[in-house]
Amino acid sequence: MDTPAWLMDGRVNIVCGDFELDDASTINVGGCGYTPNSADANAGRAPGPGAGWQSGTGRIAPSYGGWGSAALSRFYPWIAPLIGAPYGSLAAPVQPGSAGGYGYSSSSIGSPGGGAVRIAATGTVTVNGDILADGGWGGTGAVAGGRCTGTGGAIWIDAGAVKGSGLLSADSGAVDNSTMGSGGRISVTWNAALQDALDAQEGGTPALRFSARSKDNTNGTRSYGKPGTVYFTDARLLGAEFSPERGVSCGEVHCGDWSQWNPQSLTVSNA
């Protein structure tokens, strides 16, 4: 089945000099990517380039920044080749997230993928509010079962320099009793010289927070997808400490230049 065209109703594209999102403001394209269609239930691939197969036994969640989960591939080997592969650009992501497929029936509805946000600024981008491109919520309850969550979407900030303490999130959707899609893609790029000057003026690097995880839920998660990706021009935003208050709480981190990151010690925890 051909992938349906995505209607461009979940995209925010800002081209500017300077840009500021204050702490009372939010850009939210959650659940605005590829969307399940009831006509697709139990009928091949769900919408989106990374979407998995949907059938009465399939339950293959979609991929974007990482691989989606294939809950039953160990029992049904024919499922494995049908898993949608990760797609899109690491450093310049612009594509929306793929939809989660239906489960056992047309009443077992998956969730949509996240939309796409791009901010292209020649000057400074200040983010103290939230920029959200999470996959959507697809309902509750285990009665129909087997549904899949949509992937996270895309956030790309390309600026002269960045500052702030806001959250950038491209997590997967959340659906009870489900198989989880992957996280999306986040990229923040800047001019190194302009960022050096701003960091000196501000007395340190930005305390921005980033998440591109495959979410869990409280009612019967069947299996998890992989985290998405987070890309930076260099490693200065990682800092010396990882915590929910600063840096990358979940995501596969890539940097164009790792030379600025040289911690004295590193603790990895599954807490």
Short mmCIF file of C-alpha atoms in Angstrom, two decimals:
data_model
loop_
_atom_site.label_atom_id
_atom_site.label_comp_id
_atom_site.label_asym_id
_atom_site.label_seq_id
_atom_site.Cartn_x
_atom_site.Cartn_y
_atom_site.Cartn_z
CA MET A 1 0.00 0.00 0.00
CA ASP A 2 1.40 3.40 -0.95
CA THR A 3 2.15 5.84 1.84
CA PRO A 4 -0.54 8.57 1.84
CA ALA A 5 0.57 12.16 1.36
CA TRP A 6 0.95 14.09 4.60
CA LEU A 7 -1.18 17.23 4.72
CA MET A 8 1.06 20.08 5.84
CA ASP A 9 -1.10 21.08 8.79
CA GLY A 10 1.33 20.18 11.54
CA ARG A 11 4.39 22.18 10.51
CA VAL A 12 5.74 25.35 12.10
CA ASN A 13 8.42 27.05 9.99
CA ILE A 14 9.85 30.33 11.30
CA VAL A 15 12.49 32.34 9.43
CA CYS A 16 13.72 35.38 11.33
CA GLY A 17 16.52 37.47 12.78
CA ASP A 18 16.10 36.97 16.54
CA PHE A 19 13.43 34.75 18.08
CA GLU A 20 12.17 34.44 21.67
CA LEU A 21 9.78 31.91 23.21
CA ASP A 22 9.06 33.04 26.77
CA ASP A 23 8.34 30.75 29.70
CA ALA A 24 4.57 31.26 29.37
CA SER A 25 4.51 30.19 25.72
CA THR A 26 4.55 26.86 23.88
CA ILE A 27 4.93 25.65 20.32
CA ASN A 28 3.02 22.36 20.17
CA VAL A 29 2.71 20.15 17.09
CA GLY A 30 2.12 17.00 19.13
CA GLY A 31 0.17 14.38 17.18
CA CYS A 32 0.20 16.50 14.00
CA GLY A 33 2.27 14.19 11.81
CA TYR A 34 1.09 11.14 9.86
CA THR A 35 -2.25 9.98 11.23
CA PRO A 36 -3.92 6.53 11.31
CA ASN A 37 -6.88 6.14 9.01
CA SER A 38 -9.70 3.76 9.90
CA ALA A 39 -9.68 2.49 6.32
CA ASP A 40 -6.13 1.23 6.88
CA ALA A 41 -7.01 -1.04 9.80
CA ASN A 42 -5.59 -4.52 9.31
CA ALA A 43 -4.65 -3.56 5.75
CA GLY A 44 -0.89 -3.21 5.31
CA ARG A 45 1.41 -0.37 6.27
CA ALA A 46 0.27 2.48 8.45
CA PRO A 47 0.83 6.01 7.09
CA GLY A 48 4.35 7.45 7.11
CA PRO A 49 7.78 6.52 5.71
CA GLY A 50 8.83 4.71 8.89
CA ALA A 51 5.50 3.06 9.63
CA GLY A 52 5.29 -0.61 10.44
CA TRP A 53 2.82 -3.24 9.39
CA GLN A 54 -0.64 -3.34 10.89
CA SER A 55 -2.59 -6.56 11.06
CA GLY A 56 -4.36 -8.84 13.46
CA THR A 57 -1.04 -10.36 14.53
CA GLY A 58 1.51 -7.78 13.37
CA ARG A 59 1.68 -4.91 15.83
CA ILE A 60 4.85 -3.38 14.42
CA ALA A 61 5.35 0.13 15.77
CA PRO A 62 6.81 2.86 13.54
CA SER A 63 10.40 4.11 13.35
CA TYR A 64 11.83 7.60 12.92
CA GLY A 65 14.92 8.63 14.92
CA GLY A 66 15.32 5.02 16.09
CA TRP A 67 13.70 1.65 15.46
CA GLY A 68 10.11 1.09 16.50
CA SER A 69 9.20 -2.02 18.48
CA ALA A 70 8.06 -5.24 16.83
CA ALA A 71 6.35 -6.94 19.73
CA LEU A 72 5.63 -10.25 18.03
CA SER A 73 8.53 -10.62 15.60
CA ARG A 74 10.07 -13.36 17.74
CA PHE A 75 6.87 -15.39 17.35
CA TYR A 76 6.12 -14.49 13.73
CA PRO A 77 9.39 -14.30 11.76
CA TRP A 78 7.63 -12.93 8.68
CA ILE A 79 7.06 -9.67 10.58
CA ALA A 80 10.73 -8.64 10.82
CA PRO A 81 11.21 -7.56 7.15
CA LEU A 82 8.10 -5.39 7.43
CA ILE A 83 9.50 -3.11 10.15
CA GLY A 84 9.76 0.46 8.88
CA ALA A 85 13.35 1.75 9.02
CA PRO A 86 14.51 5.00 10.66
CA TYR A 87 14.48 7.89 8.20
CA GLY A 88 15.20 11.60 7.89
CA SER A 89 18.26 13.77 8.48
CA LEU A 90 20.29 13.69 11.68
CA ALA A 91 21.42 17.34 11.53
CA ALA A 92 18.56 18.86 9.53
CA PRO A 93 15.32 16.98 10.33
CA VAL A 94 12.20 18.33 8.64
CA GLN A 95 9.94 15.30 8.20
CA PRO A 96 7.00 14.57 10.51
CA GLY A 97 6.63 11.43 12.59
CA SER A 98 5.01 8.24 11.29
CA ALA A 99 1.69 6.90 12.53
CA GLY A 100 1.13 3.93 14.77
CA GLY A 101 -0.93 1.14 13.22
CA TYR A 102 -4.17 -0.38 14.39
CA GLY A 103 -4.21 -3.47 16.54
CA TYR A 104 -6.63 -6.37 16.40
CA SER A 105 -9.52 -4.41 14.89
CA SER A 106 -10.57 -1.00 13.58
CA SER A 107 -11.61 -0.05 17.12
CA SER A 108 -8.03 -0.55 18.33
CA ILE A 109 -6.74 2.81 17.14
CA GLY A 110 -3.06 3.72 17.07
CA SER A 111 -1.76 7.24 17.58
CA PRO A 112 -0.45 9.83 15.11
CA GLY A 113 3.18 10.88 14.79
CA GLY A 114 4.52 14.23 15.92
CA GLY A 115 4.63 17.24 13.60
CA ALA A 116 7.67 19.27 12.55
CA VAL A 117 9.10 22.56 13.85
CA ARG A 118 11.88 24.51 12.17
CA ILE A 119 13.31 27.84 13.36
CA ALA A 120 15.92 29.40 11.06
CA ALA A 121 17.40 32.53 12.63
CA THR A 122 20.38 34.67 11.71
CA GLY A 123 20.55 36.02 15.25
CA THR A 124 19.79 34.60 18.71
CA VAL A 125 17.07 32.05 19.46
CA THR A 126 15.89 32.19 23.08
CA VAL A 127 13.79 29.24 24.27
CA ASN A 128 12.39 29.45 27.80
CA GLY A 129 9.05 27.81 26.97
CA ASP A 130 8.40 24.35 25.54
CA ILE A 131 8.70 23.19 21.94
CA LEU A 132 6.77 19.92 21.65
CA ALA A 133 6.70 17.56 18.68
CA ASP A 134 5.59 14.41 20.50
CA GLY A 135 3.57 11.61 18.99
CA GLY A 136 -0.13 11.72 19.83
CA TRP A 137 -2.31 10.00 22.39
CA GLY A 138 -4.36 7.13 21.01
CA GLY A 139 -6.91 6.26 23.65
CA THR A 140 -7.10 4.09 26.74
CA GLY A 141 -7.98 0.60 27.77
CA ALA A 142 -6.90 -2.90 26.87
CA VAL A 143 -10.16 -4.15 25.37
CA ALA A 144 -9.07 -4.00 21.71
CA GLY A 145 -5.35 -4.25 22.38
CA GLY A 146 -2.32 -4.37 20.18
CA ARG A 147 -2.36 -0.82 18.88
CA CYS A 148 0.88 1.08 18.21
CA THR A 149 2.01 4.59 19.10
CA GLY A 150 3.18 7.15 16.57
CA THR A 151 6.78 8.29 16.60
CA GLY A 152 8.06 11.61 17.82
CA GLY A 153 8.32 14.34 15.20
CA ALA A 154 11.10 16.77 14.30
CA ILE A 155 12.55 19.93 15.87
CA TRP A 156 15.34 21.80 14.08
CA ILE A 157 16.72 25.11 15.35
CA ASP A 158 19.43 26.65 13.16
CA ALA A 159 20.61 29.92 14.67
CA GLY A 160 23.49 32.30 15.09
CA ALA A 161 23.37 31.43 18.80
CA VAL A 162 20.93 29.90 21.30
CA LYS A 163 20.07 30.47 24.95
CA GLY A 164 17.37 29.64 27.50
CA SER A 165 16.17 26.84 29.77
CA GLY A 166 13.15 25.49 27.92
CA LEU A 167 12.27 21.96 26.85
CA LEU A 168 12.55 20.55 23.34
CA SER A 169 10.67 17.24 23.13
CA ALA A 170 10.15 14.76 20.29
CA ASP A 171 8.97 11.77 22.32
CA SER A 172 6.84 8.99 20.88
CA GLY A 173 3.10 8.92 21.44
CA ALA A 174 1.49 7.15 24.37
CA VAL A 175 -1.25 4.55 24.01
CA ASP A 176 -2.36 2.16 26.75
CA ASN A 177 -1.82 -1.55 26.11
CA SER A 178 0.41 -0.76 23.17
CA THR A 179 3.59 -1.32 21.21
CA MET A 180 5.73 1.80 21.22
CA GLY A 181 7.09 3.82 18.31
CA SER A 182 10.53 5.37 18.43
CA GLY A 183 11.53 8.85 19.47
CA GLY A 184 11.83 11.54 16.80
CA ARG A 185 14.71 13.82 15.83
CA ILE A 186 15.98 17.06 17.39
CA SER A 187 18.77 19.23 16.00
CA VAL A 188 20.15 22.50 17.38
CA THR A 189 22.92 24.11 15.35
CA TRP A 190 24.73 27.42 15.79
CA ASN A 191 27.69 29.55 14.74
CA ALA A 192 30.53 28.64 17.11
CA ALA A 193 31.98 32.17 17.31
CA LEU A 194 28.61 33.79 17.99
CA GLN A 195 27.78 31.13 20.57
CA ASP A 196 31.12 31.67 22.31
CA ALA A 197 30.36 35.39 22.61
CA LEU A 198 26.83 34.79 23.93
CA ASP A 199 28.02 32.19 26.47
CA ALA A 200 30.59 34.70 27.79
CA GLN A 201 27.89 37.37 28.06
CA GLU A 202 25.45 35.03 29.80
CA GLY A 203 28.08 33.56 32.15
CA GLY A 204 27.71 29.98 30.91
CA THR A 205 26.14 27.69 28.37
CA PRO A 206 22.35 27.38 27.89
CA ALA A 207 20.40 25.14 30.28
CA LEU A 208 18.11 23.80 27.56
CA ARG A 209 16.52 20.36 28.02
CA PHE A 210 16.01 17.72 25.34
CA SER A 211 14.05 14.48 25.12
CA ALA A 212 13.50 12.07 22.22
CA ARG A 213 12.37 8.96 24.05
CA SER A 214 10.01 6.10 23.40
CA LYS A 215 7.42 6.73 26.11
CA ASP A 216 6.03 4.27 28.58
CA ASN A 217 2.51 4.28 30.00
CA THR A 218 0.65 3.00 33.04
CA ASN A 219 -1.50 0.34 31.45
CA GLY A 220 0.24 -2.57 29.78
CA THR A 221 3.05 -1.38 27.53
CA ARG A 222 3.89 -4.39 25.40
CA SER A 223 7.34 -3.38 24.19
CA TYR A 224 9.38 -0.23 23.76
CA GLY A 225 10.90 1.40 20.71
CA LYS A 226 14.35 2.96 20.60
CA PRO A 227 15.16 6.56 21.53
CA GLY A 228 15.38 9.13 18.78
CA THR A 229 18.35 11.37 18.02
CA VAL A 230 19.62 14.69 19.35
CA TYR A 231 22.23 16.58 17.30
CA PHE A 232 24.35 19.61 18.27
CA THR A 233 27.00 21.64 16.47
CA ASP A 234 29.37 20.84 19.34
CA ALA A 235 29.18 19.32 22.80
CA ARG A 236 28.85 22.45 24.95
CA LEU A 237 25.18 21.87 25.75
CA LEU A 238 25.96 18.54 27.37
CA GLY A 239 27.78 20.21 30.25
CA ALA A 240 29.46 18.26 33.03
CA GLU A 241 26.29 16.76 34.47
CA PHE A 242 23.27 14.99 33.02
CA SER A 243 20.00 15.64 34.86
CA PRO A 244 16.30 16.23 34.15
CA GLU A 245 16.97 19.93 34.77
CA ARG A 246 19.60 20.26 32.07
CA GLY A 247 20.85 18.56 28.92
CA VAL A 248 19.61 15.42 27.19
CA SER A 249 17.31 13.31 29.37
CA CYS A 250 16.82 10.73 26.61
CA GLY A 251 18.13 10.40 23.08
CA GLU A 252 21.01 9.17 20.98
CA VAL A 253 23.41 12.14 21.08
CA HIS A 254 25.47 13.24 18.09
CA CYS A 255 27.78 16.26 17.84
CA GLY A 256 29.64 17.78 14.93
CA ASP A 257 32.54 18.48 17.32
CA TRP A 258 33.14 16.56 20.56
CA SER A 259 36.36 18.39 21.53
CA GLN A 260 34.66 20.70 24.07
CA TRP A 261 33.29 17.81 26.13
CA ASN A 262 35.90 16.45 28.51
CA PRO A 263 34.24 15.50 31.83
CA GLN A 264 36.40 14.38 34.72
CA SER A 265 34.02 11.49 35.35
CA LEU A 266 30.88 10.02 33.84
CA THR A 267 28.13 8.07 35.59
CA VAL A 268 25.59 6.11 33.55
CA SER A 269 22.39 5.16 35.37
CA ASN A 270 19.15 3.44 34.38
CA ALA A 271 17.26 5.28 37.11
#
